[in-house]
DNA sequence: TTGAAAGCGCTAACAT
DNA sequence: ATGTTAGCGCTTTCAA
């Protein structure tokens, strides 16, 4: 079903059909009506691809993600509700989640879509600096680096992490481990920084063996979580601050498997406050990022950029501690 | 950054560049190496749009949704994990969520993307029968009609609803209202059917004023929810079975606003078991649909279709009741 | 081994 | 008011 089919059926040229469906001037009412009739009858709809190849703008904003997991989908919800009424449509593209060359997925996806399919892009957790080279406005959420280059939206990772660890210290914990995030993400670095700051402020020394790389994913967090809960030598920590909810939830699972009671034997704190953190067992104490709002603000920024009225370059939103049932008083020393 | 830029920089024709980047035969190692060097240097990546206009297949599966809300994003998570390792990429397109002509969004989106951008599509909650006319494999999740035409994935709405209402009856409730879903969706019809079946089996008559259309969305559920909880005449129900979690959660909010205690004064049951249903106050008793699995199965089906090895046409997955804190014994009659 | 040229579906400038 | 034509970036014959 192409424009030529319509043209043939209506007995006019493709140019005329194009004019009719795009409401251009220079077509007689009679012809327009006839063409519209054929369009309706055949159920013709112009191909986004062909149209965008030819035209400058598509009215589509791209959301580039590495995969659809709880973090990116929460952002997507915020972006989606913010796009309502703006006249733009959303296209979420998951490139590079697939095996092979995950590195640089954001640049690849951007190159493949920019300039043609999408007018602007929101990139979720890019791991490298996005050059503006693609020629379209780009906003990064939770970027690799601190503010530089592309406009960004993130939350106050350091202070959020500090608050989480202060909460544990306030409960009497002294042996607090950290299951870190992805080393290639600024957020992970900042959360570890907050962890260290809180411990330093309380005069607690950090045991080097209690800081592990968890990689933000359940799979990558598995081995380090087991090492933390089953230390080959030395004492087990009484609390774990995980760099995100997905790995915190995995810690919960490993703990259950090992017969550790949470929070009696072990307290666990996460980061992000994805919906799943409220429904795991026990419900997770975590540092909430305003994910919906971050998504909505990113969309607003990217549309501002598109309309040439950029406001701020970098937006940092506050976090808040949500205390649920995975944290409790430190067990008394044996 | 187009293929011509690369060709010019490498001093070859665009055809040669195309051959090199697509690993076609008939290009000398020396030339190939030089071109690859330029490609790497310039960071060239072929445009998905131009490429898909010319080629038959794109290795991209489209997921067509009306918007990114908890239901569709849960499916997306399941689809996304299932796509891993298949060599396909995912493109989630939200058309028609925007004001105007929401009706027929799925056919519009399908026409715009099929045949060019995507090789196959999963359509979430289509409201009309999808004709196969677009020429690509399509699987519908939670479709408008029962099994017919396109392959579908859904869950056992009727028995799930029955179970929910039986749970309420078992708690002593007799005055049970139903906040229905979207009248244009088969799932809503089946859930109401289950509601009526359970009441009929218990010999309880349905008060016509206690069955309202809620439309699945918080906004559309607002007015009917208020009417249910504040009946202009007659008695207030002691329990509400809402057709999905989003409207059930809204009932919780309206109840809180009116000073009704849940579950002491009012029991509420939802449907879907989206993550949010565990984190609302109080946590919601609901009928769980296996959303991740439904998404994963839909992807499997659509890939089977693509490879010409279709297995089943219609897959119906079982639901299960998740009892949380929003349901309790019926209040004793005044 | 390489390049010229056609064409995918569409829009826009131009000609009739 | 309508049609002809060129061209968006790319792949694919086909000819050199």
Short mmCIF file of N, CA, C and O in Angstrom, two decimals, chain A residues 206-292:
data_model
loop_
_atom_site.label_atom_id
_atom_site.label_comp_id
_atom_site.label_asym_id
_atom_site.label_seq_id
_atom_site.Cartn_x
_atom_site.Cartn_y
_atom_site.Cartn_z
N UNK A 206 36.90 2.24 56.18
CA UNK A 206 36.33 1.38 55.16
C UNK A 206 37.22 0.16 54.95
O UNK A 206 38.40 0.29 54.65
N UNK A 207 36.66 -1.00 55.13
CA UNK A 207 37.40 -2.23 54.85
C UNK A 207 37.42 -2.41 53.32
O UNK A 207 36.37 -2.52 52.70
N UNK A 208 38.61 -2.44 52.73
CA UNK A 208 38.70 -2.50 51.26
C UNK A 208 37.97 -3.71 50.69
O UNK A 208 37.41 -3.65 49.61
N UNK A 209 37.91 -4.77 51.42
CA UNK A 209 37.24 -5.97 50.94
C UNK A 209 35.73 -5.84 50.91
O UNK A 209 35.02 -6.67 50.34
N UNK A 210 35.25 -4.79 51.51
CA UNK A 210 33.80 -4.62 51.58
C UNK A 210 33.25 -3.69 50.50
O UNK A 210 32.09 -3.29 50.53
N UNK A 211 34.11 -3.32 49.58
CA UNK A 211 33.64 -2.51 48.45
C UNK A 211 33.84 -3.32 47.18
O UNK A 211 34.97 -3.66 46.83
N UNK A 212 32.76 -3.69 46.54
CA UNK A 212 32.83 -4.54 45.35
C UNK A 212 32.11 -3.89 44.17
O UNK A 212 31.20 -3.09 44.37
N UNK A 213 32.49 -4.35 42.99
CA UNK A 213 31.81 -3.87 41.79
C UNK A 213 30.63 -4.79 41.49
O UNK A 213 30.81 -5.99 41.31
N UNK A 214 29.44 -4.22 41.45
CA UNK A 214 28.24 -5.05 41.23
C UNK A 214 27.65 -4.89 39.84
O UNK A 214 26.88 -5.72 39.38
N UNK A 215 27.99 -3.81 39.19
CA UNK A 215 27.59 -3.64 37.79
C UNK A 215 26.13 -3.31 37.54
O UNK A 215 25.69 -3.32 36.39
N UNK A 216 25.38 -3.03 38.57
CA UNK A 216 23.96 -2.60 38.43
C UNK A 216 23.00 -3.71 38.00
O UNK A 216 21.79 -3.52 38.09
N UNK A 217 23.51 -4.83 37.47
CA UNK A 217 22.59 -5.88 37.02
C UNK A 217 22.60 -7.06 37.99
O UNK A 217 23.63 -7.37 38.57
N UNK A 218 21.47 -7.75 38.10
CA UNK A 218 21.42 -8.92 38.97
C UNK A 218 22.52 -9.92 38.62
O UNK A 218 23.19 -10.45 39.51
N UNK A 219 22.72 -10.16 37.35
CA UNK A 219 23.70 -11.16 36.92
C UNK A 219 25.11 -10.78 37.35
O UNK A 219 25.86 -11.60 37.87
N UNK A 220 25.46 -9.53 37.10
CA UNK A 220 26.82 -9.10 37.41
C UNK A 220 27.02 -8.92 38.92
O UNK A 220 28.14 -8.93 39.41
N UNK A 221 25.91 -8.74 39.63
CA UNK A 221 26.02 -8.52 41.07
C UNK A 221 26.08 -9.82 41.85
O UNK A 221 26.39 -9.82 43.04
N UNK A 222 25.82 -10.91 41.18
CA UNK A 222 25.70 -12.17 41.90
C UNK A 222 26.97 -12.58 42.63
O UNK A 222 26.96 -12.77 43.85
N UNK A 223 28.05 -12.70 41.89
CA UNK A 223 29.31 -13.14 42.51
C UNK A 223 29.76 -12.20 43.63
O UNK A 223 30.02 -12.66 44.75
N UNK A 224 29.86 -10.90 43.37
CA UNK A 224 30.28 -10.02 44.46
C UNK A 224 29.34 -10.06 45.66
O UNK A 224 29.81 -9.96 46.81
N UNK A 225 28.06 -10.23 45.42
CA UNK A 225 27.12 -10.29 46.55
C UNK A 225 27.43 -11.51 47.42
O UNK A 225 27.44 -11.43 48.65
N UNK A 226 27.71 -12.63 46.77
CA UNK A 226 28.03 -13.85 47.53
C UNK A 226 29.32 -13.68 48.33
O UNK A 226 29.42 -14.13 49.48
N UNK A 227 30.30 -13.05 47.70
CA UNK A 227 31.56 -12.84 48.43
C UNK A 227 31.35 -11.95 49.65
O UNK A 227 31.95 -12.17 50.70
N UNK A 228 30.50 -10.96 49.48
CA UNK A 228 30.24 -10.04 50.59
C UNK A 228 29.54 -10.77 51.75
O UNK A 228 29.86 -10.56 52.91
N UNK A 229 28.59 -11.61 51.42
CA UNK A 229 27.80 -12.28 52.47
C UNK A 229 28.49 -13.52 53.01
O UNK A 229 28.06 -14.07 54.02
N UNK A 230 29.49 -13.98 52.32
CA UNK A 230 30.19 -15.19 52.74
C UNK A 230 31.68 -14.96 52.65
O UNK A 230 32.36 -15.62 51.88
N UNK A 231 32.16 -14.04 53.44
CA UNK A 231 33.57 -13.65 53.29
C UNK A 231 34.48 -14.83 53.59
O UNK A 231 34.29 -15.51 54.60
N UNK A 232 35.43 -15.09 52.69
CA UNK A 232 36.37 -16.20 52.88
C UNK A 232 37.14 -16.02 54.19
O UNK A 232 37.47 -16.97 54.87
N UNK A 233 37.40 -14.77 54.51
CA UNK A 233 38.08 -14.51 55.78
C UNK A 233 37.48 -13.25 56.36
O UNK A 233 36.94 -12.42 55.66
N UNK A 234 37.59 -13.11 57.65
CA UNK A 234 37.11 -11.90 58.28
C UNK A 234 35.62 -11.96 58.55
O UNK A 234 34.95 -12.96 58.33
N UNK A 235 35.11 -10.84 58.99
CA UNK A 235 33.73 -10.79 59.42
C UNK A 235 32.79 -10.42 58.29
O UNK A 235 33.16 -9.73 57.35
N UNK A 236 31.57 -10.85 58.45
CA UNK A 236 30.53 -10.46 57.49
C UNK A 236 30.01 -9.08 57.87
O UNK A 236 29.84 -8.78 59.05
N UNK A 237 29.74 -8.26 56.88
CA UNK A 237 29.15 -6.95 57.19
C UNK A 237 27.74 -7.13 57.76
O UNK A 237 27.08 -8.13 57.51
N UNK A 238 27.29 -6.15 58.52
CA UNK A 238 25.92 -6.22 59.06
C UNK A 238 24.96 -5.46 58.16
O UNK A 238 23.75 -5.53 58.35
N UNK A 239 25.52 -4.73 57.21
CA UNK A 239 24.66 -3.97 56.30
C UNK A 239 25.33 -3.85 54.94
O UNK A 239 26.55 -3.80 54.84
N UNK A 240 24.50 -3.82 53.90
CA UNK A 240 25.02 -3.61 52.54
C UNK A 240 24.28 -2.43 51.92
O UNK A 240 23.04 -2.39 51.93
N UNK A 241 25.05 -1.50 51.42
CA UNK A 241 24.47 -0.43 50.62
C UNK A 241 24.76 -0.76 49.16
O UNK A 241 25.90 -0.73 48.72
N UNK A 242 23.71 -1.11 48.42
CA UNK A 242 23.90 -1.47 47.01
C UNK A 242 23.67 -0.24 46.14
O UNK A 242 22.85 0.62 46.47
N UNK A 243 24.38 -0.19 45.04
CA UNK A 243 24.37 1.02 44.22
C UNK A 243 23.08 1.21 43.45
O UNK A 243 22.81 2.30 42.95
N UNK A 244 22.29 0.15 43.29
CA UNK A 244 20.95 0.36 42.74
C UNK A 244 20.00 -0.72 43.24
O UNK A 244 20.43 -1.71 43.86
N UNK A 245 18.72 -0.51 42.98
CA UNK A 245 17.72 -1.44 43.52
C UNK A 245 17.85 -2.83 42.94
O UNK A 245 17.65 -3.82 43.64
N UNK A 246 18.15 -2.92 41.66
CA UNK A 246 18.21 -4.25 41.06
C UNK A 246 19.26 -5.11 41.74
O UNK A 246 19.03 -6.29 42.00
N UNK A 247 20.42 -4.53 42.05
CA UNK A 247 21.42 -5.35 42.73
C UNK A 247 21.06 -5.52 44.21
O UNK A 247 21.35 -6.56 44.81
N UNK A 248 20.42 -4.51 44.81
CA UNK A 248 19.99 -4.66 46.21
C UNK A 248 19.00 -5.81 46.34
O UNK A 248 19.08 -6.62 47.26
N UNK A 249 18.07 -5.88 45.38
CA UNK A 249 17.09 -6.96 45.41
C UNK A 249 17.79 -8.31 45.25
O UNK A 249 17.43 -9.30 45.87
N UNK A 250 18.83 -8.30 44.44
CA UNK A 250 19.57 -9.56 44.30
C UNK A 250 20.29 -9.93 45.60
O UNK A 250 20.37 -11.11 45.95
N UNK A 251 20.76 -8.94 46.31
CA UNK A 251 21.37 -9.21 47.62
C UNK A 251 20.34 -9.85 48.54
O UNK A 251 20.62 -10.81 49.26
N UNK A 252 19.13 -9.34 48.49
CA UNK A 252 18.03 -9.91 49.29
C UNK A 252 17.85 -11.39 48.97
O UNK A 252 17.66 -12.22 49.86
N UNK A 253 17.92 -11.70 47.69
CA UNK A 253 17.71 -13.09 47.28
C UNK A 253 18.85 -13.99 47.75
O UNK A 253 18.62 -15.10 48.24
N UNK A 254 20.06 -13.48 47.59
CA UNK A 254 21.21 -14.27 48.02
C UNK A 254 21.16 -14.47 49.54
O UNK A 254 21.43 -15.56 50.06
N UNK A 255 20.78 -13.42 50.25
CA UNK A 255 20.69 -13.52 51.71
C UNK A 255 19.66 -14.58 52.11
O UNK A 255 19.92 -15.41 52.99
N UNK A 256 18.53 -14.56 51.45
CA UNK A 256 17.48 -15.53 51.77
C UNK A 256 17.98 -16.95 51.53
O UNK A 256 17.76 -17.86 52.32
N UNK A 257 18.70 -17.08 50.43
CA UNK A 257 19.24 -18.37 50.06
C UNK A 257 20.22 -18.91 51.12
O UNK A 257 20.30 -20.10 51.39
N UNK A 258 20.95 -17.98 51.71
CA UNK A 258 21.94 -18.36 52.72
C UNK A 258 21.34 -18.44 54.11
O UNK A 258 22.05 -18.64 55.10
N UNK A 259 20.05 -18.22 54.22
CA UNK A 259 19.41 -18.31 55.52
C UNK A 259 19.61 -17.09 56.40
O UNK A 259 19.36 -17.12 57.60
N UNK A 260 20.05 -16.00 55.81
CA UNK A 260 20.21 -14.77 56.59
C UNK A 260 18.86 -14.04 56.65
O UNK A 260 18.19 -13.88 55.63
N UNK A 261 18.51 -13.60 57.84
CA UNK A 261 17.26 -12.86 57.96
C UNK A 261 17.52 -11.36 57.73
O UNK A 261 18.51 -10.82 58.21
N UNK A 262 16.63 -10.76 56.95
CA UNK A 262 16.71 -9.32 56.71
C UNK A 262 15.48 -8.71 57.35
O UNK A 262 14.35 -9.15 57.08
N UNK A 263 15.61 -7.74 58.24
CA UNK A 263 16.83 -7.01 58.58
C UNK A 263 17.54 -7.50 59.84
O UNK A 263 18.50 -6.87 60.27
N UNK A 264 17.05 -8.59 60.47
CA UNK A 264 17.65 -8.99 61.75
C UNK A 264 19.14 -9.27 61.64
O UNK A 264 19.94 -8.82 62.48
N UNK A 265 19.54 -10.04 60.63
CA UNK A 265 20.96 -10.38 60.48
C UNK A 265 21.69 -9.41 59.55
O UNK A 265 22.90 -9.23 59.65
N UNK A 266 20.94 -8.87 58.62
CA UNK A 266 21.56 -8.05 57.59
C UNK A 266 20.59 -6.95 57.14
O UNK A 266 19.42 -7.24 56.86
N UNK A 267 21.09 -5.74 57.11
CA UNK A 267 20.29 -4.64 56.57
C UNK A 267 20.74 -4.37 55.15
O UNK A 267 21.92 -4.51 54.82
N UNK A 268 19.78 -4.00 54.28
CA UNK A 268 20.11 -3.73 52.88
C UNK A 268 19.44 -2.43 52.44
O UNK A 268 18.26 -2.21 52.72
N UNK A 269 20.22 -1.59 51.77
CA UNK A 269 19.67 -0.35 51.22
C UNK A 269 19.96 -0.32 49.73
O UNK A 269 21.06 -0.70 49.30
N UNK A 270 19.01 0.12 48.94
CA UNK A 270 19.21 0.24 47.50
C UNK A 270 19.23 1.69 47.04
O UNK A 270 19.40 2.60 47.84
N UNK A 271 19.09 1.85 45.75
CA UNK A 271 19.09 3.21 45.18
C UNK A 271 18.23 3.20 43.92
O UNK A 271 18.35 2.27 43.11
N UNK A 272 17.39 4.15 43.76
CA UNK A 272 16.54 4.38 42.58
C UNK A 272 15.06 4.45 42.95
O UNK A 272 14.33 5.29 42.46
N UNK A 273 14.62 3.51 43.80
CA UNK A 273 13.19 3.36 44.10
C UNK A 273 12.39 3.00 42.87
O UNK A 273 11.40 3.66 42.52
N UNK A 274 12.80 1.95 42.21
CA UNK A 274 11.95 1.40 41.14
C UNK A 274 10.75 0.73 41.80
O UNK A 274 10.82 0.36 42.99
N UNK A 275 9.65 0.58 41.10
CA UNK A 275 8.44 0.00 41.71
C UNK A 275 8.69 -1.35 42.35
O UNK A 275 8.12 -1.67 43.38
N UNK A 276 9.56 -2.13 41.75
CA UNK A 276 9.86 -3.46 42.27
C UNK A 276 10.41 -3.43 43.70
O UNK A 276 10.31 -4.42 44.42
N UNK A 277 11.00 -2.32 44.10
CA UNK A 277 11.62 -2.28 45.43
C UNK A 277 10.56 -2.30 46.52
O UNK A 277 10.87 -2.58 47.67
N UNK A 278 9.33 -2.00 46.17
CA UNK A 278 8.28 -2.05 47.19
C UNK A 278 7.65 -3.43 47.29
O UNK A 278 6.98 -3.74 48.27
N UNK A 279 7.86 -4.24 46.27
CA UNK A 279 7.16 -5.53 46.27
C UNK A 279 8.08 -6.71 46.53
O UNK A 279 7.63 -7.85 46.52
N UNK A 280 9.35 -6.46 46.76
CA UNK A 280 10.23 -7.59 47.06
C UNK A 280 10.09 -7.94 48.54
O UNK A 280 9.39 -7.26 49.29
N UNK A 281 10.75 -9.00 48.95
CA UNK A 281 10.62 -9.44 50.33
C UNK A 281 11.97 -9.38 51.03
O UNK A 281 12.90 -10.07 50.59
N UNK A 282 12.11 -8.63 52.09
CA UNK A 282 11.13 -7.63 52.53
C UNK A 282 11.22 -6.38 51.66
O UNK A 282 12.21 -6.21 50.96
N UNK A 283 10.20 -5.53 51.71
CA UNK A 283 10.27 -4.28 50.95
C UNK A 283 11.55 -3.52 51.25
O UNK A 283 12.00 -3.50 52.40
N UNK A 284 12.11 -2.95 50.22
CA UNK A 284 13.46 -2.41 50.30
C UNK A 284 13.52 -0.95 50.75
O UNK A 284 12.81 -0.10 50.21
N UNK A 285 14.38 -0.70 51.70
CA UNK A 285 14.73 0.69 52.00
C UNK A 285 15.64 1.18 50.88
O UNK A 285 16.57 0.49 50.49
N UNK A 286 15.34 2.36 50.36
CA UNK A 286 16.10 2.80 49.19
C UNK A 286 16.13 4.32 49.06
O UNK A 286 15.35 5.03 49.71
N UNK A 287 17.03 4.78 48.23
CA UNK A 287 17.12 6.21 47.94
C UNK A 287 16.31 6.47 46.67
O UNK A 287 16.64 5.95 45.61
N UNK A 288 15.26 7.24 46.81
CA UNK A 288 14.38 7.46 45.66
C UNK A 288 14.93 8.54 44.75
O UNK A 288 15.29 9.63 45.18
N UNK A 289 15.02 8.19 43.47
CA UNK A 289 15.25 9.21 42.45
C UNK A 289 13.89 9.55 41.87
O UNK A 289 13.07 8.66 41.66
N UNK A 290 13.63 10.80 41.55
CA UNK A 290 12.34 11.16 40.96
C UNK A 290 12.34 10.82 39.48
O UNK A 290 12.41 11.70 38.62
N UNK A 291 12.26 9.53 39.19
CA UNK A 291 12.46 9.07 37.81
C UNK A 291 11.44 9.64 36.83
O UNK A 291 11.79 10.04 35.72
N UNK A 292 10.18 9.66 37.24
CA UNK A 292 9.17 10.21 36.33
C UNK A 292 9.49 11.67 36.02
O UNK A 292 9.44 12.11 34.87
#
